[in-house]
Short mmCIF file of N, CA and C in Angstrom, two decimals:
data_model
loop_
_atom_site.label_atom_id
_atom_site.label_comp_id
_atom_site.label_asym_id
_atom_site.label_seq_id
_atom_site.Cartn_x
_atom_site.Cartn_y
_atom_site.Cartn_z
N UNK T 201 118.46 107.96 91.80
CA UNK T 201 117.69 106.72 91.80
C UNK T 201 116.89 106.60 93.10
N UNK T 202 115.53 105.93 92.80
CA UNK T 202 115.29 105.47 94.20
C UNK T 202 115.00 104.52 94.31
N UNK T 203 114.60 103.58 95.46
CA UNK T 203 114.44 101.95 95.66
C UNK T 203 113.07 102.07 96.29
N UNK T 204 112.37 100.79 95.70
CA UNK T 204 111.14 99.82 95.63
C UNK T 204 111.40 98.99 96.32
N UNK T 205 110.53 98.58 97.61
CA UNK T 205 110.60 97.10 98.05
C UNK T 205 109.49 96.14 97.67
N UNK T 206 109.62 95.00 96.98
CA UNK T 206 108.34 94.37 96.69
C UNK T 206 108.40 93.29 97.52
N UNK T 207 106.96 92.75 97.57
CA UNK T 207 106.72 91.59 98.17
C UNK T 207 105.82 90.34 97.63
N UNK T 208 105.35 91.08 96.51
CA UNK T 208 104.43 89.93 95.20
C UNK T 208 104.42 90.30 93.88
N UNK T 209 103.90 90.93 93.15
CA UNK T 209 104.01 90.42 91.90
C UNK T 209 104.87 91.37 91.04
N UNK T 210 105.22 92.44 91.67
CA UNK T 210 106.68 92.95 90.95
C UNK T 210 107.62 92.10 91.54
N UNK T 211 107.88 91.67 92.08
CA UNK T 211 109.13 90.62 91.86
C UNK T 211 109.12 89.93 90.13
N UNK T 212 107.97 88.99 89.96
CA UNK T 212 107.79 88.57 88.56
C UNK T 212 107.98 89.28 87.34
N UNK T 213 109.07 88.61 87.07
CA UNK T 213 110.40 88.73 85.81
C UNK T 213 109.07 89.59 84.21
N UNK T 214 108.11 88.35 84.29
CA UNK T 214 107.06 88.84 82.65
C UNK T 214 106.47 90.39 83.69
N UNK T 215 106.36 90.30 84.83
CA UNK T 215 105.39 91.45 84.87
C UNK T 215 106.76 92.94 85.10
N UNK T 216 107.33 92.80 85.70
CA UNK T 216 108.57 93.66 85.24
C UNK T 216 108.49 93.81 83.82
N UNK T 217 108.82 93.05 83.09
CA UNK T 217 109.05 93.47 81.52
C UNK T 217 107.70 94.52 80.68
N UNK T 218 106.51 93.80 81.39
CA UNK T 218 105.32 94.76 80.81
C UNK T 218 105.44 95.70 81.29
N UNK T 219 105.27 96.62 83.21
CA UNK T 219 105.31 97.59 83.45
C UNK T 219 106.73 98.69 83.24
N UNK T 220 107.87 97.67 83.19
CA UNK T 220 108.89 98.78 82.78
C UNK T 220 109.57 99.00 81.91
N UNK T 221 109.65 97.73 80.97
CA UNK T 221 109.95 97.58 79.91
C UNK T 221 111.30 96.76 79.53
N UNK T 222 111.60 96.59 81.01
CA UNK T 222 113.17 96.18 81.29
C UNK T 222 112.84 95.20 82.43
N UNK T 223 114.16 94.01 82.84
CA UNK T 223 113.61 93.51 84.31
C UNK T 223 114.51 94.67 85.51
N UNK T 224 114.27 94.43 86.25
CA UNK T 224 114.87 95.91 87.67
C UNK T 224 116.01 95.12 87.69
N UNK T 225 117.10 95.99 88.39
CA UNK T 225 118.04 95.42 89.15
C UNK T 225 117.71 95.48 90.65
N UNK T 226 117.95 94.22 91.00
CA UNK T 226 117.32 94.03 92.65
C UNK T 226 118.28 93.08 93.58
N UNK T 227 117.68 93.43 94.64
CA UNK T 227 118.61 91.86 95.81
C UNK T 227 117.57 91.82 96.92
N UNK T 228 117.65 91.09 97.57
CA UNK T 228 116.89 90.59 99.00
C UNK T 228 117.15 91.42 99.98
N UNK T 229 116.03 91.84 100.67
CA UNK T 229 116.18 92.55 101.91
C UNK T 229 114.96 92.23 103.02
N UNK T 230 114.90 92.50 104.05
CA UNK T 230 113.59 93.02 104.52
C UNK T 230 113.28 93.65 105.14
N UNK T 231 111.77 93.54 105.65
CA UNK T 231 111.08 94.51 105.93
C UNK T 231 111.02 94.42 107.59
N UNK T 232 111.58 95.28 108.67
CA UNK T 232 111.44 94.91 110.16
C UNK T 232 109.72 95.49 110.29
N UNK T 233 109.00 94.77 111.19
CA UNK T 233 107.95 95.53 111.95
C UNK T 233 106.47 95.41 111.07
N UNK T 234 106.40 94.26 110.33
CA UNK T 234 105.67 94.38 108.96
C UNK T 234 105.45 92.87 109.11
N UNK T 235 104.05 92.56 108.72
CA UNK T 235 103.59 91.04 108.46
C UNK T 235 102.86 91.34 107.11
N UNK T 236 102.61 90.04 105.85
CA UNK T 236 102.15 89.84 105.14
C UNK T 236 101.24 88.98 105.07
N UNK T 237 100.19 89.51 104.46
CA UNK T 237 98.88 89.16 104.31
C UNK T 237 98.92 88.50 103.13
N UNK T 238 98.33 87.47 102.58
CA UNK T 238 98.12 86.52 101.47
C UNK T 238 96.44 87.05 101.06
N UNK T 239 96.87 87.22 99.64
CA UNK T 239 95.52 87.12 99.24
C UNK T 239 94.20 88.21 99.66
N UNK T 240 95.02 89.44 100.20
CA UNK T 240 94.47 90.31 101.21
C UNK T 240 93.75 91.69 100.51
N UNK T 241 93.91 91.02 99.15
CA UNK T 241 93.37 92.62 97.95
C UNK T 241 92.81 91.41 96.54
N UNK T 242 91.36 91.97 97.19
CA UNK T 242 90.64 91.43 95.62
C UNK T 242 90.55 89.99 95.84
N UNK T 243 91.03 89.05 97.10
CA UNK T 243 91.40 87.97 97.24
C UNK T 243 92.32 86.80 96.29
N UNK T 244 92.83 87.90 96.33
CA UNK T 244 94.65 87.71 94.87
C UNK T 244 95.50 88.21 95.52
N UNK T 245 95.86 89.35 96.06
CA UNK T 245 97.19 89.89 96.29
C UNK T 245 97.82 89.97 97.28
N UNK T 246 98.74 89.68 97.53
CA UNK T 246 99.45 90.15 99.12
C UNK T 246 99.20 91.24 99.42
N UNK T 247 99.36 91.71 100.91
CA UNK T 247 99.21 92.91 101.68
C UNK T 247 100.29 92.70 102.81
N UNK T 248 100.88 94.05 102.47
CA UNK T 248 101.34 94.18 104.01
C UNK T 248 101.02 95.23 104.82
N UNK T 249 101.17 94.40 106.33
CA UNK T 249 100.88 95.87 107.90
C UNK T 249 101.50 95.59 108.23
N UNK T 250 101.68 97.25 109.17
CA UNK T 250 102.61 97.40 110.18
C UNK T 250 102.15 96.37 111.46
N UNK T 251 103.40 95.79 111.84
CA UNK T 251 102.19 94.82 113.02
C UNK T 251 102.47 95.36 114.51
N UNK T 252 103.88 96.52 114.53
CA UNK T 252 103.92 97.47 115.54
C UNK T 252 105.34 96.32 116.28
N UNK T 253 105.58 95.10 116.00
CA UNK T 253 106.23 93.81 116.76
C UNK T 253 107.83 94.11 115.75
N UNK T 254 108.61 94.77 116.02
CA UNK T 254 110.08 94.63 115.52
C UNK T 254 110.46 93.49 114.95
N UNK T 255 110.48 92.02 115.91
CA UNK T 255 110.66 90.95 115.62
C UNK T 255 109.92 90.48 114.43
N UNK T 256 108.29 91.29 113.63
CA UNK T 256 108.12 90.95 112.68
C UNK T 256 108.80 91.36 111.51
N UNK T 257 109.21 90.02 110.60
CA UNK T 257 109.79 90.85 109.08
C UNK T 257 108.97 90.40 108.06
N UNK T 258 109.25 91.15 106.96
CA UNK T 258 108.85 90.19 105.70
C UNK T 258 109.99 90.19 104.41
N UNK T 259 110.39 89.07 104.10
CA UNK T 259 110.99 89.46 103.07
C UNK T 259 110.79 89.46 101.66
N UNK T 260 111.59 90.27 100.98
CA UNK T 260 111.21 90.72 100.06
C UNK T 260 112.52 90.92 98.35
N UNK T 261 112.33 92.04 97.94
CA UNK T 261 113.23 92.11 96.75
C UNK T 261 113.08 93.56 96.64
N UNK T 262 114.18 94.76 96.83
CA UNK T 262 114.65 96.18 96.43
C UNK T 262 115.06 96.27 95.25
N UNK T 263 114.30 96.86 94.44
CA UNK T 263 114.88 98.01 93.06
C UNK T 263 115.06 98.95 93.13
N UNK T 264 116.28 99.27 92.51
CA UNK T 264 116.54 100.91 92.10
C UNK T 264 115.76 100.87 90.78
N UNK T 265 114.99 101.91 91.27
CA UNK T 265 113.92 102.32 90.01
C UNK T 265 114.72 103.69 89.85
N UNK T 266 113.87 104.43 88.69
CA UNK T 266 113.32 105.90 88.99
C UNK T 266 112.16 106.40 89.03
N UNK T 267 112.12 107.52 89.03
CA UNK T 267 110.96 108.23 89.09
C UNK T 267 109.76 107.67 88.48
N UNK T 268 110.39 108.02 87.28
CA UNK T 268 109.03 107.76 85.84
C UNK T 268 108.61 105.91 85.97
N UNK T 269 109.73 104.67 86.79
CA UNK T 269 109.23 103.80 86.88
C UNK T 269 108.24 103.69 88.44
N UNK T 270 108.08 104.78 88.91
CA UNK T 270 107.32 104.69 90.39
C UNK T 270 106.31 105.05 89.78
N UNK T 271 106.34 105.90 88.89
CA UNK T 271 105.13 106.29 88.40
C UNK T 271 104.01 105.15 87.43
N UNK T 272 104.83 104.45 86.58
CA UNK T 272 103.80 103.33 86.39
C UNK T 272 103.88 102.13 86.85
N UNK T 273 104.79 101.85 88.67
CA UNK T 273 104.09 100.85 88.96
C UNK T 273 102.45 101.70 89.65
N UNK T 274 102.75 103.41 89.97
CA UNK T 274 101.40 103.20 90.77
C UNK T 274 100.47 103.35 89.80
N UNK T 275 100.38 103.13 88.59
CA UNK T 275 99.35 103.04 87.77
C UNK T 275 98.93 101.50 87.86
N UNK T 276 100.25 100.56 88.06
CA UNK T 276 99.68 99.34 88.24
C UNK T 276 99.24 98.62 89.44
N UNK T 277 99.80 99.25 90.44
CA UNK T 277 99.12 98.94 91.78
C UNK T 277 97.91 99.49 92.08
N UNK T 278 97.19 100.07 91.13
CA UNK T 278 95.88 100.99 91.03
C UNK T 278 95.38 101.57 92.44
N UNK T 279 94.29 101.91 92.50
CA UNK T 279 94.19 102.84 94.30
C UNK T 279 94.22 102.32 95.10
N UNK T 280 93.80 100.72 94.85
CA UNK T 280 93.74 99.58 96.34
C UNK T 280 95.19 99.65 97.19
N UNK T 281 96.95 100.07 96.57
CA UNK T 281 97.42 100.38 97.25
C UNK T 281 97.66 102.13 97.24
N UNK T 282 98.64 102.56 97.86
CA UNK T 282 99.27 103.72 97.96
C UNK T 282 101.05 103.27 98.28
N UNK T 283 101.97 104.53 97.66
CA UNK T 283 103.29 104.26 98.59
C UNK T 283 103.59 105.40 99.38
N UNK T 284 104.66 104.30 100.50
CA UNK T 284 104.61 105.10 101.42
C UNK T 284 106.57 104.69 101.86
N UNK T 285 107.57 105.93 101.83
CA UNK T 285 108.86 105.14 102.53
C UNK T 285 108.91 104.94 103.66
N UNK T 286 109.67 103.48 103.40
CA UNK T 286 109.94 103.09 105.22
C UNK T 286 111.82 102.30 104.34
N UNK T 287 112.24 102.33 106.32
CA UNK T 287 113.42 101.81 106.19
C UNK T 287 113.35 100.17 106.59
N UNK T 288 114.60 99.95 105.39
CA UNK T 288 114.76 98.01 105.31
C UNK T 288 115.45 98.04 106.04
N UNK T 289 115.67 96.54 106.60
CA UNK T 289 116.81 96.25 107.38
C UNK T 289 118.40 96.90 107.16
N UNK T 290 118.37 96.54 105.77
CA UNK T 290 120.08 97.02 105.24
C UNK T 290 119.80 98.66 105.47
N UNK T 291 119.44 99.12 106.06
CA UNK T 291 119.32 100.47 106.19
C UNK T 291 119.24 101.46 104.95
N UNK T 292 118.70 100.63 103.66
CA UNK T 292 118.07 101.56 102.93
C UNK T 292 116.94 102.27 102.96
N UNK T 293 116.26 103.36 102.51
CA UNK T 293 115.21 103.86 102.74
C UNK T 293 114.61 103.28 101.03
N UNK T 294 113.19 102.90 101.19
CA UNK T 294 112.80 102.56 99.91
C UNK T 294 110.94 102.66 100.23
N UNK T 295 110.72 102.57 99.13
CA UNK T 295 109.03 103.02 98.98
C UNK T 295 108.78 101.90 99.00
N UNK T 296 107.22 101.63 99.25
CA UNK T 296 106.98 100.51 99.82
C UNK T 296 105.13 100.60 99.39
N UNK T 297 104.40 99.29 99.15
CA UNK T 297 102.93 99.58 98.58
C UNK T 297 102.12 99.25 99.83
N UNK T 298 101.31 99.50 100.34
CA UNK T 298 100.47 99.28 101.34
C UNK T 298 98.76 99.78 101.09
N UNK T 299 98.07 99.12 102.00
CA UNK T 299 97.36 99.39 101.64
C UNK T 299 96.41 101.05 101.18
N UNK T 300 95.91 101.37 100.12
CA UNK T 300 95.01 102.54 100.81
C UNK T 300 93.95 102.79 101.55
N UNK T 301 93.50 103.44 102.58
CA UNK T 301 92.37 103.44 102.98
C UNK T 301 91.74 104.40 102.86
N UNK T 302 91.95 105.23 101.66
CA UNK T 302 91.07 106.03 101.46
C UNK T 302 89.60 106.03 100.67
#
């Protein structure tokens, strides 16, 4: 298995059910070193950066996904993000959407 950290609209229960077909199993964690942006994609979506400040967190919600479900959230996070792993507080390692800048 591996773990997802979200911070907007995979959390939401209907949009879980469309992209995976199931809702995730998840719990609260967060994110050290990371601020969230409102509205920061398309002027709809959250964003998060690294803000480089430890003391910054964001919190959030971890799924154990798998594979084949990483694979169509990044069909649904389309190119505006990319993932990338970083470690949560609880010292899991989990993938994480940020922006792309390519």
């Amino acid at each position: 298995m591996e773990h997802l950290f979200t911070y907007g609209t995979l959390q939401d229960l209907q949009v879980q059910q469309y992209i995976f077909g199931r809702i995730l199993t998840g719990k609260s964690d967060f994110l050290p070193g990371f601020k969230k942006m409102e509205n920061a994609v398309y002027d709809r979506y959250p964003l998060v950066i690294q803000s480089g400040n430890p003391k910054d967190t964001v919190q959030g919600m971890v799924y154990e996904v798998t594979s084949l479900d990483l694979a169509k959230s990044d069909i649904y996070e389309t190119s505006a993000y990319k993932r990338e792993k970083v470690m949560l507080e609880s010292g899991i390692e989990a993938w994480l959407y940020v922006k792309n800048s390519n």
